[in-house]
Amino acid sequence: MNEIFKLDLCKVADLIKKREVSAIEVTQTAIKRAEGLQPSLNAFIRLDAAEALEAASEIDKKIKRGETVGSLAGVPLAHKDIFYRKGKLTTCGSKIRSQFKSNRTSTSFQRLSNAGAVYLGGLNMSEFAVGPIGNNIHYGDCNNPWNLDHASGGSSSGSGAAVAGRIVYGALGSDTGGSIRIPSAMSGVVGLKPTQNRVSRYGLMPLSFSFDCSGPMARTVRDAARVLDVIAGHDPKDPTSSQRPKDNYEGACDKSIAGLKIGIPKTYFYDEIDTEVGVALDLVQQQYSDLGAEIDFVDVPDHNHMNLIWAAALAAEASTIHRKWLRDRPDEYGPMVKRRIEFGLYQPATRYLEAMTLREKYLREYCKTALANCDVLLTPTLPVTAPAYNDLDVGGGKNMPDLVLKLSRNTRPISYLGLPALSVPCGFSKLGLPIAFQLFGRPFSEAQLCSLGAAYQNITEWHHRVPDTALL
Amino acid sequence: MSEINDSFVKLISSVWHRFTPSNSDASTLADMLKPMDIAGEEVAENIEFDDEPSDFNAALEELAEKTGGI
């Protein structure tokens, strides 16, 4: 099966279970592609080929013996190199942790392994998960599969590139202000940021205690839903994880969306978008209307203050985590990353507490207003397409804050509110760069987002397109 | 209007965090901090703490999608 890399996660998992293709064959293909595309994409920090082949072999043996295997049995995945595995390297995209071996295994990683997923290696990322661009001074920039001169998006840069490049069938990313959705949008894949506390954070190196989430990035909404089905749910090792029973996310992909109400924010989210992004989003609205959803324009609360106080709270938490390294090993950070983290050292405790106090109030206000009369809101994930690396100030200079604010403009508020959000590809610019929309809804409405995202992909073909760079 | 400047950044760095940033770093950080300082002051004007104690995580559960998925 020469083109097995073009299949989606659910399809390849089904073929492996039926023994129409072996886990070894799929994994060998993935390894070959990871090696072949590394010089152009630089998606991997570390490829664990031997370990992957051994895991795939075990899966094949189990299937041959007729044993029950999980929903991801034999499927090659790789993850942002920030999910700990006991006794194994996890760099977090940094020089400081280049030799770090944790004493624990991330719950998300463990659950994926239990479901039979084959782990291919640690994926490139923005250093310490800071930054929406996808550059990395220590391991090299991760390049956009649709145009190698353009940014892949961060901070889960390798996750987006490896999935879009058809190396792996899915990947975990982490999202504190857009780090799943931004690289998903820039790389033309699906990204799902769950509700705060829906997925355990145990074994995920923190950037922010309050805003970090981990979630799936994949080629289709159904693929992402299947991964979420595996990783979601309460974890006794993460006391903040929700006790609320999880939904059937993959099952939700088959539900009708007729009658669901989609709100279009009247302000903020569409204010600074490129023309091409606007045209694509207009078409998405029409397509949802054709599918039977009700479209309405809604007022949303002011986001400008929300964004700034989110940044203050995030920086305060990040600088708390990094304070010792900032003092003792400052030269081991990239300049942009160091600047954004150390920014928190100058926030008064009162401002941090104001930001955290307001978080609940803003959430309640949002649910009473913008989300009161509609099920979800529809926005562009990014106001622009992936910028060229040459056009970016990635050195931490004076233009850096504006750049960060622009790229994460539509994702940050959702992180502050703790709401679930789904990014779905919805077209390409004239330069051939992906455009994506974002759906977000009330807390724990991931199933609804999956229904809506899958319905859209049932009538469109953007997710079937393969970048030329991926055709080895 | 924010009074934050590079001298303030250097003072906080050296007294609270035991390091001294370069002039350039201090200047850039001061520029980054000013809009945050202004926004923080504006927001603070309207905060009431009579609803405390509160719990964001409990609010997420309370405000969850009512249908429990479709």
Short mmCIF file of C-alpha atoms in Angstrom, two decimals, chain A residues 195-197 240 242-244 247 252 255-256 260 305 308-309 311-312 323 327 338-340 342-343 345-347 351 354 357-364 367 396-398 400-401 416-418 442-445 447-448 451, chain B residues 4 8-10 12-13 16-19 21 24-29 31-33 35-44 46-49 51-52 54-70:
data_model
loop_
_atom_site.label_atom_id
_atom_site.label_comp_id
_atom_site.label_asym_id
_atom_site.label_seq_id
_atom_site.Cartn_x
_atom_site.Cartn_y
_atom_site.Cartn_z
CA THR A 195 -12.06 23.04 28.09
CA GLN A 196 -9.71 23.89 30.95
CA ASN A 197 -9.39 20.76 33.12
CA THR A 240 -7.56 20.05 38.83
CA SER A 242 -12.67 17.63 35.93
CA GLN A 243 -14.75 14.84 37.47
CA ARG A 244 -17.40 15.44 34.82
CA ASP A 247 -18.73 12.64 26.10
CA ALA A 252 -20.58 13.14 17.99
CA LYS A 255 -24.61 13.80 14.67
CA SER A 256 -26.71 16.23 12.66
CA LEU A 260 -27.66 24.45 16.03
CA HIS A 305 -8.58 44.49 28.44
CA LEU A 308 -3.82 42.38 28.46
CA ILE A 309 -4.70 41.04 31.87
CA ALA A 311 -0.90 38.31 29.46
CA ALA A 312 -0.12 39.68 32.92
CA ARG A 323 12.62 32.56 37.95
CA ARG A 327 18.56 34.47 37.24
CA LYS A 338 13.36 35.11 27.71
CA ARG A 339 11.75 38.49 27.16
CA ARG A 340 8.23 37.13 27.26
CA GLU A 342 10.81 37.65 32.39
CA PHE A 343 8.07 40.19 31.69
CA LEU A 345 8.83 39.35 37.09
CA TYR A 346 7.55 42.91 37.16
CA GLN A 347 3.85 42.24 37.68
CA ARG A 351 -2.47 42.68 39.29
CA GLU A 354 -7.12 40.99 39.76
CA THR A 357 -10.52 37.27 40.01
CA LEU A 358 -11.88 38.73 36.79
CA ARG A 359 -11.50 35.45 34.93
CA GLU A 360 -14.64 33.97 36.47
CA LYS A 361 -16.57 37.19 36.05
CA TYR A 362 -15.66 37.42 32.36
CA LEU A 363 -16.61 33.78 31.86
CA ARG A 364 -20.03 34.33 33.42
CA CYS A 367 -22.04 32.82 28.88
CA GLY A 396 12.78 39.73 21.08
CA GLY A 397 13.09 43.28 19.77
CA LYS A 398 10.67 46.18 19.98
CA MET A 400 7.94 41.42 19.05
CA PRO A 401 4.99 42.24 21.37
CA TYR A 416 -8.42 33.16 29.38
CA LEU A 417 -12.08 32.08 29.49
CA GLY A 418 -11.10 28.40 29.70
CA ARG A 442 -19.62 26.78 26.44
CA PRO A 443 -17.47 24.80 28.89
CA PHE A 444 -17.31 21.09 28.06
CA SER A 445 -19.03 21.47 24.67
CA ALA A 447 -18.79 17.04 21.45
CA GLN A 448 -20.80 19.82 19.88
CA SER A 451 -20.25 17.56 15.38
CA ILE B 4 7.19 52.53 34.38
CA PHE B 8 12.10 50.90 37.60
CA VAL B 9 12.80 47.66 35.76
CA LYS B 10 16.42 47.65 36.91
CA ILE B 12 12.89 45.56 40.65
CA SER B 13 15.33 43.18 38.97
CA TRP B 16 13.60 41.33 44.06
CA HIS B 17 15.21 39.00 41.55
CA ARG B 18 18.97 39.34 42.13
CA PHE B 19 20.06 40.19 38.60
CA PRO B 21 19.30 43.58 33.00
CA SER B 24 18.54 47.71 26.22
CA ASP B 25 16.68 44.89 27.95
CA ALA B 26 15.38 47.21 30.64
CA SER B 27 14.14 49.68 28.04
CA THR B 28 12.35 47.02 25.99
CA LEU B 29 10.76 45.51 29.08
CA ASP B 31 7.91 49.47 26.88
CA MET B 32 6.18 46.10 27.16
CA LEU B 33 5.01 46.80 30.69
CA PRO B 35 0.27 49.12 28.21
CA MET B 36 -0.24 46.35 30.73
CA ASP B 37 0.09 48.84 33.56
CA ILE B 38 -2.44 51.19 31.99
CA ALA B 39 -4.93 48.41 31.22
CA GLY B 40 -4.50 46.95 34.68
CA GLU B 41 -5.33 50.26 36.29
CA GLU B 42 -8.40 50.74 34.11
CA VAL B 43 -9.67 47.25 34.84
CA ALA B 44 -8.99 47.57 38.55
CA ASN B 46 -14.34 48.24 38.23
CA ILE B 47 -13.48 45.19 40.27
CA GLU B 48 -15.67 44.35 43.25
CA PHE B 49 -14.54 41.68 45.63
CA ASP B 51 -18.38 37.93 45.40
CA GLU B 52 -15.20 36.40 46.80
CA SER B 54 -15.13 32.35 44.11
CA ASP B 55 -13.85 29.42 42.11
CA PHE B 56 -13.19 29.54 38.37
CA ASN B 57 -13.11 25.76 38.04
CA ALA B 58 -16.49 25.45 39.74
CA ALA B 59 -17.85 28.11 37.40
CA LEU B 60 -16.71 26.07 34.40
CA GLU B 61 -18.71 23.11 35.68
CA GLU B 62 -21.73 25.24 36.51
CA LEU B 63 -21.76 26.94 33.12
CA ALA B 64 -21.15 23.77 31.14
CA GLU B 65 -23.07 23.09 28.02
CA LYS B 66 -26.52 22.13 29.25
CA THR B 67 -27.23 19.26 26.88
CA GLY B 68 -24.15 17.29 27.84
CA GLY B 69 -23.23 16.97 24.20
CA ILE B 70 -25.45 16.24 21.26
#
